[in-house]
PDB file of C-alpha atoms in Angstrom:
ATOM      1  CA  UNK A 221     -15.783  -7.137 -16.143  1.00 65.00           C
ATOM      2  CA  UNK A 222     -12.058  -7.595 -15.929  1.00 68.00           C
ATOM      3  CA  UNK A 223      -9.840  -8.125 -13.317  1.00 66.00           C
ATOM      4  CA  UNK A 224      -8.252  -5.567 -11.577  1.00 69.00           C
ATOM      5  CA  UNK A 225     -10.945  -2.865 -13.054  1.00 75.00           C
ATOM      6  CA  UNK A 226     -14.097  -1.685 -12.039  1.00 79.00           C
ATOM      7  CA  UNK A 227     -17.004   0.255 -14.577  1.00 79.00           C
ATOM      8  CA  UNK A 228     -17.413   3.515 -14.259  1.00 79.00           C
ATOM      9  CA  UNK A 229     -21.164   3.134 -14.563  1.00 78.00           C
ATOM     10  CA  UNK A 230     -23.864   0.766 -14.622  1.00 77.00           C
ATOM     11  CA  UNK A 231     -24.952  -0.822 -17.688  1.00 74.00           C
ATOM     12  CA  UNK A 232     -28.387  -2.334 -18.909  1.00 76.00           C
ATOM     13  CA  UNK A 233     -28.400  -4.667 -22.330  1.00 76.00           C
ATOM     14  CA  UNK A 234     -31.592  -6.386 -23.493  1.00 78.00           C
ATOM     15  CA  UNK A 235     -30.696  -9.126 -25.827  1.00 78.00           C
ATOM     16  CA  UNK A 236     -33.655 -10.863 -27.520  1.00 82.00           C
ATOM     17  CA  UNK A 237     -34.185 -13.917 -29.615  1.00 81.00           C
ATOM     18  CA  UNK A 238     -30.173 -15.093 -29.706  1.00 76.00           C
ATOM     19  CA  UNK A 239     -29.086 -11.711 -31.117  1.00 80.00           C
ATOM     20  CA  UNK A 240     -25.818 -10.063 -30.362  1.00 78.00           C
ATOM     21  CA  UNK A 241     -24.914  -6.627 -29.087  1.00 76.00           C
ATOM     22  CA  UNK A 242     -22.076  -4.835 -29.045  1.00 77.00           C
ATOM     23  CA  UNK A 243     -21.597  -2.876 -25.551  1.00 76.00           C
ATOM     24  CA  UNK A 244     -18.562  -0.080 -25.526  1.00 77.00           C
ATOM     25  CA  UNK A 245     -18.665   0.946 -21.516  1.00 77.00           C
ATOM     26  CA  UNK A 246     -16.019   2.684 -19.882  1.00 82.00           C
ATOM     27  CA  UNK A 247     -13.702   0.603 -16.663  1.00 80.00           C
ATOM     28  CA  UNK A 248     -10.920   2.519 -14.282  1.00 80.00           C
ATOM     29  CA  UNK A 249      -8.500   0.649 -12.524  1.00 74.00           C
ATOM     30  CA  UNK A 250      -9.626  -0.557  -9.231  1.00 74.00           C
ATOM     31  CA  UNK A 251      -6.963   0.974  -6.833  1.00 66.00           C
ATOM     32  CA  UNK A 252      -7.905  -1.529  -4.267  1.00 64.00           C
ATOM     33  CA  UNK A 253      -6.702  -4.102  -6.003  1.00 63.00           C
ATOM     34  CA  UNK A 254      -2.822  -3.604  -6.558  1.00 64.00           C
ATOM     35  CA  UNK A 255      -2.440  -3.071  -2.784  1.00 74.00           C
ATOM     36  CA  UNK A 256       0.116  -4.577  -0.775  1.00 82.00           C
ATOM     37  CA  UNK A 257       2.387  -4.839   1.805  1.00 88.00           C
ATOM     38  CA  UNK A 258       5.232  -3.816   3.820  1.00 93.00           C
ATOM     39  CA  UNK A 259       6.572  -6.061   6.375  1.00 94.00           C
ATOM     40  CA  UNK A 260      10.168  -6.817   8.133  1.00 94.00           C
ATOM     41  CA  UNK A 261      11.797  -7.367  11.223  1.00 95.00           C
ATOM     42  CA  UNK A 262      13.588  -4.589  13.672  1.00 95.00           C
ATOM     43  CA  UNK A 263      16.857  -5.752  15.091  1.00 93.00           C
ATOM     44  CA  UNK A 264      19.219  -4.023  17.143  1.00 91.00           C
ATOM     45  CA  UNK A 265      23.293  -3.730  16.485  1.00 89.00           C
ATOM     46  CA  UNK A 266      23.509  -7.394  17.874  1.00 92.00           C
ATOM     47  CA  UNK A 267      21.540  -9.110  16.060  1.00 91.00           C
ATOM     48  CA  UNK A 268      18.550  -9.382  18.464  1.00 94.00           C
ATOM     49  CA  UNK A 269      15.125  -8.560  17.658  1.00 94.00           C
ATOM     50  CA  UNK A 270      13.631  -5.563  18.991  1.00 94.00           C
ATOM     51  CA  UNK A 271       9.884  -5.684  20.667  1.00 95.00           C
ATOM     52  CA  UNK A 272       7.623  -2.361  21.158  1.00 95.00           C
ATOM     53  CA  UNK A 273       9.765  -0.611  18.353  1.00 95.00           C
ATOM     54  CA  UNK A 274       8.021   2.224  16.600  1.00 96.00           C
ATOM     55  CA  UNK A 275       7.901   1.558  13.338  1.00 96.00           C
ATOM     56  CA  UNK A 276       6.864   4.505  10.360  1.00 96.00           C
ATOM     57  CA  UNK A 277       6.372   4.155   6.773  1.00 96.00           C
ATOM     58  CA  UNK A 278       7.060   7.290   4.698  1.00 97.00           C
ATOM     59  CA  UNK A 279       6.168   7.737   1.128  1.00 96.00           C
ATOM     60  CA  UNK A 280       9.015   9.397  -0.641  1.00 95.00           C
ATOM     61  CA  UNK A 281       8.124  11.841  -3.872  1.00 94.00           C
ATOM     62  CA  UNK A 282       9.949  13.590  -5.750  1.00 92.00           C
ATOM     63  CA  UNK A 283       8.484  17.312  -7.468  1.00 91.00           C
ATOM     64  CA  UNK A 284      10.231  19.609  -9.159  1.00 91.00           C
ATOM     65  CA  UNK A 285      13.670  17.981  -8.155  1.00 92.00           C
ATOM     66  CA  UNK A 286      12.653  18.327  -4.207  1.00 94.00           C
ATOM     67  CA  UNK A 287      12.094  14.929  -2.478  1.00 95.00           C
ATOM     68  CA  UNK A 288       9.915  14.485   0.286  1.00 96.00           C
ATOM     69  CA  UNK A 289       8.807  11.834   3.565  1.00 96.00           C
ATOM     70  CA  UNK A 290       5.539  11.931   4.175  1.00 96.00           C
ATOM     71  CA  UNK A 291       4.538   9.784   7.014  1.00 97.00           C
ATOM     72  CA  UNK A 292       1.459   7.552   5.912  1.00 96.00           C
ATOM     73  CA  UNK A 293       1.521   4.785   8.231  1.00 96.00           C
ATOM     74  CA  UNK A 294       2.518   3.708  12.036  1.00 97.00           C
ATOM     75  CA  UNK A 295       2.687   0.750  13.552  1.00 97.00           C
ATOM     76  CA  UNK A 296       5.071  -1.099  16.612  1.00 96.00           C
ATOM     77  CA  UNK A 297       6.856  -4.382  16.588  1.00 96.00           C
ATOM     78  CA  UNK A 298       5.452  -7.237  18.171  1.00 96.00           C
ATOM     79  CA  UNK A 299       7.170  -9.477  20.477  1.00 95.00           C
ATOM     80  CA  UNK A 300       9.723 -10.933  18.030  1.00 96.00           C
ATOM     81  CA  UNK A 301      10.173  -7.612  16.111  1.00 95.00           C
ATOM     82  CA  UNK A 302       8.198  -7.978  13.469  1.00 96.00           C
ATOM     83  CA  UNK A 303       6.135  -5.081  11.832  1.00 96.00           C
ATOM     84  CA  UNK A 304       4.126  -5.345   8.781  1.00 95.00           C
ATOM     85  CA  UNK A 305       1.819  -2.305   6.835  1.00 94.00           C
ATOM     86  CA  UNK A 306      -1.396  -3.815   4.718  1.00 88.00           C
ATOM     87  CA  UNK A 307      -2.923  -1.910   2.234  1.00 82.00           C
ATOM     88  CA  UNK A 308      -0.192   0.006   1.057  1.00 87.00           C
ATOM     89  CA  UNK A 309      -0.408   1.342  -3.093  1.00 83.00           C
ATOM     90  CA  UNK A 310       1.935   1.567  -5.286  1.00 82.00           C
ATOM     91  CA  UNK A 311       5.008   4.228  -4.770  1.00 87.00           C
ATOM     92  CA  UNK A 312       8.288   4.935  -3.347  1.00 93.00           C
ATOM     93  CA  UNK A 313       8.629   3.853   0.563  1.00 95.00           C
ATOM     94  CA  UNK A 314      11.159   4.435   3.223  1.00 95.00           C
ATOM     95  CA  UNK A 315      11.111   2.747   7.113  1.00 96.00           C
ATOM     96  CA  UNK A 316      11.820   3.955   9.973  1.00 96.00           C
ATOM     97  CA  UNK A 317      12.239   2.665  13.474  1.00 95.00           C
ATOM     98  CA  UNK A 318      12.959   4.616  16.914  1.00 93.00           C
ATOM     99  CA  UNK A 319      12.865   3.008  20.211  1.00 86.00           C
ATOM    100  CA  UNK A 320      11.908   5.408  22.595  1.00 78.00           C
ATOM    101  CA  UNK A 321      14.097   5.014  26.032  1.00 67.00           C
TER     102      UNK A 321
END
């Protein structure tokens, strides 16, 4: 094992009498494991968090010299304007907030 990987298959050694053996397996990295998160705090032009904000994260790519937003994730700010995204792999991100009137 090794952290941060996971084996691509199952594996069976029988080692008898104190002898050694040499395993080759193949491991993939365990996208689960370099997630994270995205997380601030909406505030409007005074200064003052904003509460029931909606709140979208967009993963930016780029192909061919054409960027793009795709929308991935949605969430709203709590009470004290706070907004936070778990679980989110590695990449290019952009926010976005809207309060709706």
């Amino acid at each position: 094992s090794a952290e941060g990987y996971v084996a691509a298959s199952t594996m069976t050694a029988i080692i008898t009498g104190g002898s050694i053996a040499n395993v080759t397996m193949s491991m993939t990295v365990d996208g689960r494991t370099y997630n994270g998160t995205v997380s601030g705090i909406i505030r409007n032009n005074a200064g003052q968090a904003v509460a029931g904000c909606f709140v979208g994260l967009y993963q930016v790519t780029t192909v061919g010299g054409i960027t793009q937003e795709t929308l991935v994730a949605t969430t709203k700010t709590n009470s004290t304007g706070n907004y936070l995204f778990g679980g989110v792999t590695g990449g290019e991100y952009l926010v976005k907030a809207k309060l709706e009137q």
